[in-house]
């Protein structure tokens, strides 16, 4: 009876989070510089609506909302998995140097001549896919280097995290060097790219994000019992038949890959992979059978809400969504540090 209540509570939480995501999505689609009524939104979603409403919803707002859901869910499950396999509450894909590597790659692409222009005081990247490709390569290079070292030298979870911090510092220095040789417009384009912006996503990007998320999410769900065992320690995991080192490397690589895809398309969005899993863990515990799907839903809700706030708070000015998530994530990061120190 107690177990049934335990399961029912978490299933109910999932349904509640889905309902909240739906409500925030409808609100986000209907509000902005061109406000729409709920009736207009539903008519446009079902029958298409008039031309202007159709263009606003289907070409601008709906792809942005879907990008927020997919990127938030991707960053969140990546953080949850890495915290489990690396047994560190502060672990996330960004501690592996993903965001710093992506920024370096994007900066190189812009310095080498990726198209960019200025209009009405705003910077536009005219050839985004070259920047996306370089950003993805940069994001994966840091994590791949660390994982190869971990595989060849048998690095401990603590050493993996420290290696990630070292790679982050290295890519930060390299990015600063690239920016030093950039002209004013190139430097502005680099800074603009680093701002997280879900508005860059189109249906094509959403399709790639959705396919990547579906494959990696399915793998993590299959490995939920391995994660539960690994969270108790390597010896416990090995005693129940988990190939700890191999599973840790593969899962960390997939988490990094998922983050790299997200960052490459929408820019740097920090702290979602830290805040969302911990919010779920504090409320519902650390059972990865439920932590993975609930973290995905919580991350989607968090980023979608943050983007809606970023769009509407100073409308028509749109804030970078990364600024909003950092305001949420910084206090959580400090709280975790204090909690870790208090537990010693």
mmCIF file of C-alpha atoms in Angstrom:
data_model
loop_
_atom_site.group_PDB
_atom_site.id
_atom_site.type_symbol
_atom_site.label_atom_id
_atom_site.label_comp_id
_atom_site.label_asym_id
_atom_site.label_seq_id
_atom_site.Cartn_x
_atom_site.Cartn_y
_atom_site.Cartn_z
ATOM 1 C CA UNK A 1 0.000 0.000 0.000
ATOM 2 C CA UNK A 2 2.815 2.386 0.897
ATOM 3 C CA UNK A 3 4.631 1.604 -2.359
ATOM 4 C CA UNK A 4 1.468 2.201 -4.397
ATOM 5 C CA UNK A 5 1.066 5.587 -2.739
ATOM 6 C CA UNK A 6 4.740 6.310 -3.453
ATOM 7 C CA UNK A 7 4.302 5.552 -7.160
ATOM 8 C CA UNK A 8 0.941 7.332 -7.430
ATOM 9 C CA UNK A 9 2.393 10.514 -5.914
ATOM 10 C CA UNK A 10 5.124 10.705 -8.530
ATOM 11 C CA UNK A 11 2.810 9.880 -11.404
ATOM 12 C CA UNK A 12 0.466 12.587 -10.161
ATOM 13 C CA UNK A 13 3.395 15.018 -10.007
ATOM 14 C CA UNK A 14 4.218 14.206 -13.618
ATOM 15 C CA UNK A 15 0.636 14.872 -14.726
ATOM 16 C CA UNK A 16 0.611 18.136 -12.741
ATOM 17 C CA UNK A 17 3.869 19.294 -14.367
ATOM 18 C CA UNK A 18 2.507 18.406 -17.822
ATOM 19 C CA UNK A 19 -0.591 20.500 -17.109
ATOM 20 C CA UNK A 20 1.560 23.437 -15.993
ATOM 21 C CA UNK A 21 3.712 23.158 -19.134
ATOM 22 C CA UNK A 22 0.556 23.234 -21.268
ATOM 23 C CA UNK A 23 -0.816 26.306 -19.460
ATOM 24 C CA UNK A 24 2.481 28.212 -19.628
ATOM 25 C CA UNK A 25 2.819 27.264 -23.313
ATOM 26 C CA UNK A 26 -0.613 28.659 -24.161
ATOM 27 C CA UNK A 27 0.115 31.809 -22.148
ATOM 28 C CA UNK A 28 3.479 32.257 -23.864
ATOM 29 C CA UNK A 29 1.971 31.776 -27.329
ATOM 30 C CA UNK A 30 -0.828 34.267 -26.677
ATOM 31 C CA UNK A 31 1.268 37.076 -25.120
ATOM 32 C CA UNK A 32 3.915 39.294 -26.649
ATOM 33 C CA UNK A 33 4.259 42.339 -28.865
ATOM 34 C CA UNK A 34 1.234 41.064 -30.798
ATOM 35 C CA UNK A 35 -1.188 39.759 -28.165
ATOM 36 C CA UNK A 36 -3.806 37.139 -28.995
ATOM 37 C CA UNK A 37 -6.856 35.858 -27.178
ATOM 38 C CA UNK A 38 -7.047 32.235 -26.081
ATOM 39 C CA UNK A 39 -9.747 31.673 -28.686
ATOM 40 C CA UNK A 40 -7.508 32.981 -31.460
ATOM 41 C CA UNK A 41 -4.674 30.756 -30.282
ATOM 42 C CA UNK A 42 -6.766 27.586 -30.278
ATOM 43 C CA UNK A 43 -8.386 28.432 -33.620
ATOM 44 C CA UNK A 44 -4.961 29.022 -35.155
ATOM 45 C CA UNK A 45 -3.606 25.761 -33.726
ATOM 46 C CA UNK A 46 -6.596 23.736 -34.950
ATOM 47 C CA UNK A 47 -7.766 25.444 -38.147
ATOM 48 C CA UNK A 48 -4.946 27.820 -39.013
ATOM 49 C CA UNK A 49 -6.657 31.176 -38.354
ATOM 50 C CA UNK A 50 -6.044 34.319 -40.412
ATOM 51 C CA UNK A 51 -2.716 34.852 -42.163
ATOM 52 C CA UNK A 52 -1.138 37.200 -39.610
ATOM 53 C CA UNK A 53 -2.150 35.090 -36.603
ATOM 54 C CA UNK A 54 -0.980 31.940 -38.376
ATOM 55 C CA UNK A 55 2.431 33.494 -39.090
ATOM 56 C CA UNK A 56 2.905 34.727 -35.514
ATOM 57 C CA UNK A 57 1.969 31.414 -33.923
ATOM 58 C CA UNK A 58 3.302 28.806 -36.331
ATOM 59 C CA UNK A 59 6.463 30.582 -37.530
ATOM 60 C CA UNK A 60 7.577 32.462 -34.414
ATOM 61 C CA UNK A 61 6.031 31.556 -31.083
ATOM 62 C CA UNK A 62 5.281 27.834 -31.349
ATOM 63 C CA UNK A 63 8.828 26.902 -32.506
ATOM 64 C CA UNK A 64 10.182 29.030 -29.651
ATOM 65 C CA UNK A 65 7.940 27.335 -27.072
ATOM 66 C CA UNK A 66 8.884 23.864 -28.329
ATOM 67 C CA UNK A 67 12.573 24.824 -28.216
ATOM 68 C CA UNK A 68 12.153 25.931 -24.603
ATOM 69 C CA UNK A 69 10.522 22.623 -23.682
ATOM 70 C CA UNK A 70 13.095 20.473 -25.488
ATOM 71 C CA UNK A 71 16.195 22.409 -24.393
ATOM 72 C CA UNK A 72 14.982 22.635 -20.792
ATOM 73 C CA UNK A 73 14.248 18.915 -20.678
ATOM 74 C CA UNK A 74 17.587 18.057 -22.326
ATOM 75 C CA UNK A 75 19.688 20.175 -19.966
ATOM 76 C CA UNK A 76 17.793 18.884 -16.946
ATOM 77 C CA UNK A 77 18.123 15.144 -17.592
ATOM 78 C CA UNK A 78 21.777 15.663 -18.534
ATOM 79 C CA UNK A 79 22.382 17.267 -15.154
ATOM 80 C CA UNK A 80 20.439 14.591 -13.290
ATOM 81 C CA UNK A 81 22.399 11.767 -14.918
ATOM 82 C CA UNK A 82 25.794 13.356 -14.375
ATOM 83 C CA UNK A 83 25.015 14.083 -10.740
ATOM 84 C CA UNK A 84 24.198 10.393 -10.313
ATOM 85 C CA UNK A 85 27.177 8.860 -12.098
ATOM 86 C CA UNK A 86 29.698 11.408 -10.804
ATOM 87 C CA UNK A 87 28.129 11.363 -7.322
ATOM 88 C CA UNK A 88 28.410 15.129 -6.967
ATOM 89 C CA UNK A 89 25.393 17.428 -6.467
ATOM 90 C CA UNK A 90 27.195 20.270 -8.265
ATOM 91 C CA UNK A 91 27.906 18.195 -11.383
ATOM 92 C CA UNK A 92 26.307 19.226 -14.655
ATOM 93 C CA UNK A 93 27.332 19.143 -18.319
ATOM 94 C CA UNK A 94 28.627 22.683 -17.971
ATOM 95 C CA UNK A 95 31.220 21.522 -15.441
ATOM 96 C CA UNK A 96 32.635 19.490 -18.336
ATOM 97 C CA UNK A 97 33.408 22.697 -20.241
ATOM 98 C CA UNK A 98 30.547 22.298 -22.725
ATOM 99 C CA UNK A 99 29.355 25.904 -22.725
ATOM 100 C CA UNK A 100 32.895 27.312 -22.765
ATOM 101 C CA UNK A 101 33.876 25.004 -25.626
ATOM 102 C CA UNK A 102 30.776 26.030 -27.585
ATOM 103 C CA UNK A 103 31.549 29.705 -27.042
ATOM 104 C CA UNK A 104 35.097 29.192 -28.296
ATOM 105 C CA UNK A 105 33.878 27.341 -31.391
ATOM 106 C CA UNK A 106 31.282 30.008 -32.210
ATOM 107 C CA UNK A 107 33.878 32.758 -31.731
ATOM 108 C CA UNK A 108 36.264 31.018 -34.140
ATOM 109 C CA UNK A 109 33.483 30.729 -36.754
ATOM 110 C CA UNK A 110 32.667 34.435 -36.478
ATOM 111 C CA UNK A 111 36.340 35.435 -36.618
ATOM 112 C CA UNK A 112 36.802 33.305 -39.765
ATOM 113 C CA UNK A 113 33.982 35.126 -41.511
ATOM 114 C CA UNK A 114 30.600 33.660 -40.564
ATOM 115 C CA UNK A 115 28.007 36.133 -41.813
ATOM 116 C CA UNK A 116 26.836 38.759 -39.374
ATOM 117 C CA UNK A 117 25.182 42.155 -39.720
ATOM 118 C CA UNK A 118 23.864 45.007 -37.615
ATOM 119 C CA UNK A 119 20.371 46.460 -37.901
ATOM 120 C CA UNK A 120 18.589 48.877 -35.555
ATOM 121 C CA UNK A 121 21.261 48.358 -32.919
ATOM 122 C CA UNK A 122 20.933 44.555 -32.982
ATOM 123 C CA UNK A 123 23.402 41.950 -34.232
ATOM 124 C CA UNK A 124 22.205 39.205 -36.584
ATOM 125 C CA UNK A 125 24.159 36.097 -37.558
ATOM 126 C CA UNK A 126 23.384 35.613 -41.257
ATOM 127 C CA UNK A 127 24.931 32.157 -41.615
ATOM 128 C CA UNK A 128 23.937 30.450 -38.352
ATOM 129 C CA UNK A 129 24.703 26.867 -39.380
ATOM 130 C CA UNK A 130 28.435 27.483 -39.741
ATOM 131 C CA UNK A 131 28.396 28.932 -36.228
ATOM 132 C CA UNK A 132 26.294 25.995 -35.002
ATOM 133 C CA UNK A 133 28.756 23.478 -36.461
ATOM 134 C CA UNK A 134 31.794 25.154 -34.921
ATOM 135 C CA UNK A 135 29.993 25.572 -31.586
ATOM 136 C CA UNK A 136 29.056 21.882 -31.532
ATOM 137 C CA UNK A 137 32.626 20.817 -32.314
ATOM 138 C CA UNK A 138 33.957 23.084 -29.578
ATOM 139 C CA UNK A 139 31.402 21.836 -27.070
ATOM 140 C CA UNK A 140 32.170 18.181 -27.728
ATOM 141 C CA UNK A 141 35.951 18.573 -27.882
ATOM 142 C CA UNK A 142 36.289 19.477 -24.202
ATOM 143 C CA UNK A 143 34.125 16.626 -22.955
ATOM 144 C CA UNK A 144 35.621 14.112 -25.379
ATOM 145 C CA UNK A 145 39.133 14.950 -24.154
ATOM 146 C CA UNK A 146 38.098 14.467 -20.541
ATOM 147 C CA UNK A 147 36.274 11.214 -21.228
ATOM 148 C CA UNK A 148 39.232 9.813 -23.171
ATOM 149 C CA UNK A 149 41.474 10.613 -20.222
ATOM 150 C CA UNK A 150 38.965 9.020 -17.877
ATOM 151 C CA UNK A 151 38.852 5.900 -20.031
ATOM 152 C CA UNK A 152 42.613 5.579 -20.516
ATOM 153 C CA UNK A 153 43.795 6.720 -17.086
ATOM 154 C CA UNK A 154 40.876 5.528 -14.966
ATOM 155 C CA UNK A 155 39.996 8.938 -13.538
ATOM 156 C CA UNK A 156 37.737 8.997 -10.503
ATOM 157 C CA UNK A 157 34.428 10.957 -10.580
ATOM 158 C CA UNK A 158 36.104 13.742 -8.587
ATOM 159 C CA UNK A 159 39.009 13.906 -11.045
ATOM 160 C CA UNK A 160 36.575 14.071 -13.983
ATOM 161 C CA UNK A 161 34.884 17.134 -12.503
ATOM 162 C CA UNK A 162 38.218 18.825 -11.762
ATOM 163 C CA UNK A 163 39.335 18.093 -15.322
ATOM 164 C CA UNK A 164 36.142 19.741 -16.566
ATOM 165 C CA UNK A 165 36.893 22.862 -14.549
ATOM 166 C CA UNK A 166 40.395 22.945 -16.026
ATOM 167 C CA UNK A 167 39.009 22.618 -19.577
ATOM 168 C CA UNK A 168 36.529 25.402 -18.862
ATOM 169 C CA UNK A 169 39.358 27.705 -17.840
ATOM 170 C CA UNK A 170 41.347 26.755 -20.932
ATOM 171 C CA UNK A 171 38.460 27.500 -23.325
ATOM 172 C CA UNK A 172 37.704 30.753 -21.517
ATOM 173 C CA UNK A 173 41.293 31.845 -22.099
ATOM 174 C CA UNK A 174 41.149 30.776 -25.765
ATOM 175 C CA UNK A 175 37.875 32.649 -26.286
ATOM 176 C CA UNK A 176 39.376 35.791 -24.747
ATOM 177 C CA UNK A 177 42.348 35.470 -27.100
ATOM 178 C CA UNK A 178 40.040 35.165 -30.128
ATOM 179 C CA UNK A 179 38.005 38.172 -28.999
ATOM 180 C CA UNK A 180 41.188 40.222 -28.628
ATOM 181 C CA UNK A 181 41.838 39.894 -32.381
ATOM 182 C CA UNK A 182 38.217 40.541 -33.401
ATOM 183 C CA UNK A 183 36.950 43.873 -34.684
ATOM 184 C CA UNK A 184 34.053 45.681 -33.003
ATOM 185 C CA UNK A 185 31.292 44.081 -35.063
ATOM 186 C CA UNK A 186 32.791 40.596 -34.709
ATOM 187 C CA UNK A 187 33.128 41.069 -30.958
ATOM 188 C CA UNK A 188 29.504 42.211 -30.730
ATOM 189 C CA UNK A 189 28.438 39.131 -32.723
ATOM 190 C CA UNK A 190 30.381 36.842 -30.368
ATOM 191 C CA UNK A 191 28.801 38.394 -27.299
ATOM 192 C CA UNK A 192 25.353 38.268 -28.912
ATOM 193 C CA UNK A 193 25.762 34.574 -29.695
ATOM 194 C CA UNK A 194 26.706 33.795 -26.110
ATOM 195 C CA UNK A 195 23.349 35.121 -24.897
ATOM 196 C CA UNK A 196 20.866 32.275 -24.667
ATOM 197 C CA UNK A 197 18.069 32.975 -27.147
ATOM 198 C CA UNK A 198 15.294 30.492 -27.871
ATOM 199 C CA UNK A 199 14.099 32.737 -30.677
ATOM 200 C CA UNK A 200 16.850 31.339 -32.919
ATOM 201 C CA UNK A 201 15.106 27.965 -33.116
ATOM 202 C CA UNK A 202 12.959 27.088 -36.130
ATOM 203 C CA UNK A 203 11.025 23.913 -36.885
ATOM 204 C CA UNK A 204 14.202 22.379 -38.320
ATOM 205 C CA UNK A 205 16.127 22.978 -35.094
ATOM 206 C CA UNK A 206 13.207 21.689 -33.040
ATOM 207 C CA UNK A 207 13.186 18.483 -35.076
ATOM 208 C CA UNK A 208 16.904 17.903 -34.425
ATOM 209 C CA UNK A 209 16.504 18.763 -30.737
ATOM 210 C CA UNK A 210 13.492 16.449 -30.424
ATOM 211 C CA UNK A 211 15.186 13.508 -32.137
ATOM 212 C CA UNK A 212 18.336 13.883 -30.030
ATOM 213 C CA UNK A 213 16.320 14.139 -26.830
ATOM 214 C CA UNK A 214 14.149 11.105 -27.634
ATOM 215 C CA UNK A 215 17.120 8.801 -28.280
ATOM 216 C CA UNK A 216 19.159 9.881 -25.241
ATOM 217 C CA UNK A 217 16.132 9.979 -22.933
ATOM 218 C CA UNK A 218 15.212 6.406 -23.920
ATOM 219 C CA UNK A 219 18.763 5.249 -23.110
ATOM 220 C CA UNK A 220 18.735 6.940 -19.709
ATOM 221 C CA UNK A 221 15.373 5.414 -18.845
ATOM 222 C CA UNK A 222 16.776 1.985 -19.730
ATOM 223 C CA UNK A 223 19.739 2.666 -17.395
ATOM 224 C CA UNK A 224 17.620 3.938 -14.478
ATOM 225 C CA UNK A 225 18.493 0.945 -12.267
ATOM 226 C CA UNK A 226 22.204 1.363 -13.020
ATOM 227 C CA UNK A 227 21.924 4.988 -11.938
ATOM 228 C CA UNK A 228 20.220 4.013 -8.690
ATOM 229 C CA UNK A 229 22.998 1.528 -7.972
ATOM 230 C CA UNK A 230 25.795 3.931 -8.954
ATOM 231 C CA UNK A 231 24.452 6.618 -6.642
ATOM 232 C CA UNK A 232 25.190 4.238 -3.741
ATOM 233 C CA UNK A 233 28.832 3.824 -4.744
ATOM 234 C CA UNK A 234 30.929 1.899 -7.258
ATOM 235 C CA UNK A 235 31.283 -1.183 -5.065
ATOM 236 C CA UNK A 236 27.519 -1.516 -4.603
ATOM 237 C CA UNK A 237 26.944 -1.016 -8.317
ATOM 238 C CA UNK A 238 29.555 -3.620 -9.278
ATOM 239 C CA UNK A 239 28.080 -6.088 -6.801
ATOM 240 C CA UNK A 240 24.761 -6.013 -8.670
ATOM 241 C CA UNK A 241 26.381 -6.410 -12.087
ATOM 242 C CA UNK A 242 26.752 -2.811 -13.294
ATOM 243 C CA UNK A 243 29.767 -2.131 -15.531
ATOM 244 C CA UNK A 244 30.452 1.121 -13.710
ATOM 245 C CA UNK A 245 33.299 2.651 -15.725
ATOM 246 C CA UNK A 246 31.828 1.797 -19.117
ATOM 247 C CA UNK A 247 28.325 2.944 -18.208
ATOM 248 C CA UNK A 248 29.645 6.160 -16.633
ATOM 249 C CA UNK A 249 31.647 7.060 -19.749
ATOM 250 C CA UNK A 250 28.775 6.334 -22.168
ATOM 251 C CA UNK A 251 26.165 8.144 -20.065
ATOM 252 C CA UNK A 252 28.384 11.174 -19.491
ATOM 253 C CA UNK A 253 29.140 11.328 -23.216
ATOM 254 C CA UNK A 254 25.434 11.191 -24.125
ATOM 255 C CA UNK A 255 24.575 13.830 -21.527
ATOM 256 C CA UNK A 256 27.303 16.039 -22.945
ATOM 257 C CA UNK A 257 26.135 15.380 -26.511
ATOM 258 C CA UNK A 258 22.577 16.384 -25.632
ATOM 259 C CA UNK A 259 23.806 19.580 -24.010
ATOM 260 C CA UNK A 260 26.126 20.349 -26.924
ATOM 261 C CA UNK A 261 23.251 20.073 -29.407
ATOM 262 C CA UNK A 262 21.116 22.405 -27.290
ATOM 263 C CA UNK A 263 23.840 24.990 -26.701
ATOM 264 C CA UNK A 264 24.880 25.000 -30.355
ATOM 265 C CA UNK A 265 21.392 26.009 -31.479
ATOM 266 C CA UNK A 266 20.262 28.440 -28.781
ATOM 267 C CA UNK A 267 23.434 29.679 -27.079
ATOM 268 C CA UNK A 268 24.561 29.362 -23.478
ATOM 269 C CA UNK A 269 21.790 28.773 -20.935
ATOM 270 C CA UNK A 270 23.196 28.029 -17.518
ATOM 271 C CA UNK A 271 21.940 26.453 -14.312
ATOM 272 C CA UNK A 272 18.868 24.624 -15.707
ATOM 273 C CA UNK A 273 20.756 21.326 -15.460
ATOM 274 C CA UNK A 274 21.545 22.142 -11.838
ATOM 275 C CA UNK A 275 18.300 23.664 -10.544
ATOM 276 C CA UNK A 276 15.655 21.385 -12.069
ATOM 277 C CA UNK A 277 17.074 17.983 -10.966
ATOM 278 C CA UNK A 278 17.681 19.271 -7.450
ATOM 279 C CA UNK A 279 14.193 20.713 -7.174
ATOM 280 C CA UNK A 280 12.799 17.278 -8.068
ATOM 281 C CA UNK A 281 15.264 15.491 -5.794
ATOM 282 C CA UNK A 282 14.399 17.701 -2.796
ATOM 283 C CA UNK A 283 10.652 17.100 -3.236
ATOM 284 C CA UNK A 284 10.445 13.513 -4.481
ATOM 285 C CA UNK A 285 13.764 11.900 -3.586
ATOM 286 C CA UNK A 286 16.560 10.456 -5.674
ATOM 287 C CA UNK A 287 14.932 7.384 -7.251
ATOM 288 C CA UNK A 288 16.061 7.647 -10.880
ATOM 289 C CA UNK A 289 13.023 5.731 -12.129
ATOM 290 C CA UNK A 290 11.070 8.930 -11.445
ATOM 291 C CA UNK A 291 13.870 11.480 -11.196
ATOM 292 C CA UNK A 292 14.698 11.302 -14.917
ATOM 293 C CA UNK A 293 11.180 11.920 -16.333
ATOM 294 C CA UNK A 294 10.239 14.409 -13.601
ATOM 295 C CA UNK A 295 13.507 16.304 -14.120
ATOM 296 C CA UNK A 296 12.751 16.523 -17.841
ATOM 297 C CA UNK A 297 9.330 17.998 -17.097
ATOM 298 C CA UNK A 298 10.677 20.350 -14.426
ATOM 299 C CA UNK A 299 13.465 21.560 -16.715
ATOM 300 C CA UNK A 300 10.995 22.157 -19.549
ATOM 301 C CA UNK A 301 8.697 24.123 -17.232
ATOM 302 C CA UNK A 302 11.578 26.121 -15.746
ATOM 303 C CA UNK A 303 13.098 27.206 -19.063
ATOM 304 C CA UNK A 304 9.733 27.879 -20.708
ATOM 305 C CA UNK A 305 8.683 30.057 -17.766
ATOM 306 C CA UNK A 306 12.050 31.855 -17.722
ATOM 307 C CA UNK A 307 11.787 32.590 -21.447
ATOM 308 C CA UNK A 308 8.251 33.909 -21.060
ATOM 309 C CA UNK A 309 9.445 36.218 -18.271
ATOM 310 C CA UNK A 310 12.405 37.310 -20.399
ATOM 311 C CA UNK A 311 10.089 38.214 -23.295
ATOM 312 C CA UNK A 312 7.395 40.017 -21.322
ATOM 313 C CA UNK A 313 9.148 41.653 -18.355
ATOM 314 C CA UNK A 314 10.427 44.690 -20.291
ATOM 315 C CA UNK A 315 8.451 44.197 -23.518
ATOM 316 C CA UNK A 316 9.145 45.080 -26.316
ATOM 317 C CA UNK A 317 12.744 44.572 -25.101
ATOM 318 C CA UNK A 318 13.533 40.847 -24.889
ATOM 319 C CA UNK A 319 16.027 39.857 -22.210
ATOM 320 C CA UNK A 320 18.442 36.954 -22.818
ATOM 321 C CA UNK A 321 16.852 33.916 -21.193
ATOM 322 C CA UNK A 322 20.250 32.934 -19.795
ATOM 323 C CA UNK A 323 20.125 36.015 -17.555
ATOM 324 C CA UNK A 324 16.831 34.889 -16.011
ATOM 325 C CA UNK A 325 17.995 31.305 -15.444
ATOM 326 C CA UNK A 326 21.214 32.584 -13.854
ATOM 327 C CA UNK A 327 19.205 34.660 -11.386
ATOM 328 C CA UNK A 328 17.386 31.452 -10.451
ATOM 329 C CA UNK A 329 20.449 29.209 -10.494
ATOM 330 C CA UNK A 330 22.970 31.287 -8.572
ATOM 331 C CA UNK A 331 21.061 31.110 -5.244
ATOM 332 C CA UNK A 332 20.578 27.347 -5.725
ATOM 333 C CA UNK A 333 24.308 26.917 -6.375
ATOM 334 C CA UNK A 334 25.157 28.814 -3.173
ATOM 335 C CA UNK A 335 22.578 26.799 -1.238
ATOM 336 C CA UNK A 336 24.115 23.527 -2.395
ATOM 337 C CA UNK A 337 27.604 24.685 -1.459
ATOM 338 C CA UNK A 338 26.433 25.691 2.021
ATOM 339 C CA UNK A 339 24.553 22.402 2.407
ATOM 340 C CA UNK A 340 27.612 20.388 1.369
ATOM 341 C CA UNK A 341 29.807 22.254 3.827
ATOM 342 C CA UNK A 342 27.208 21.880 6.588
ATOM 343 C CA UNK A 343 27.062 18.123 6.035
ATOM 344 C CA UNK A 344 30.783 17.645 6.744
#
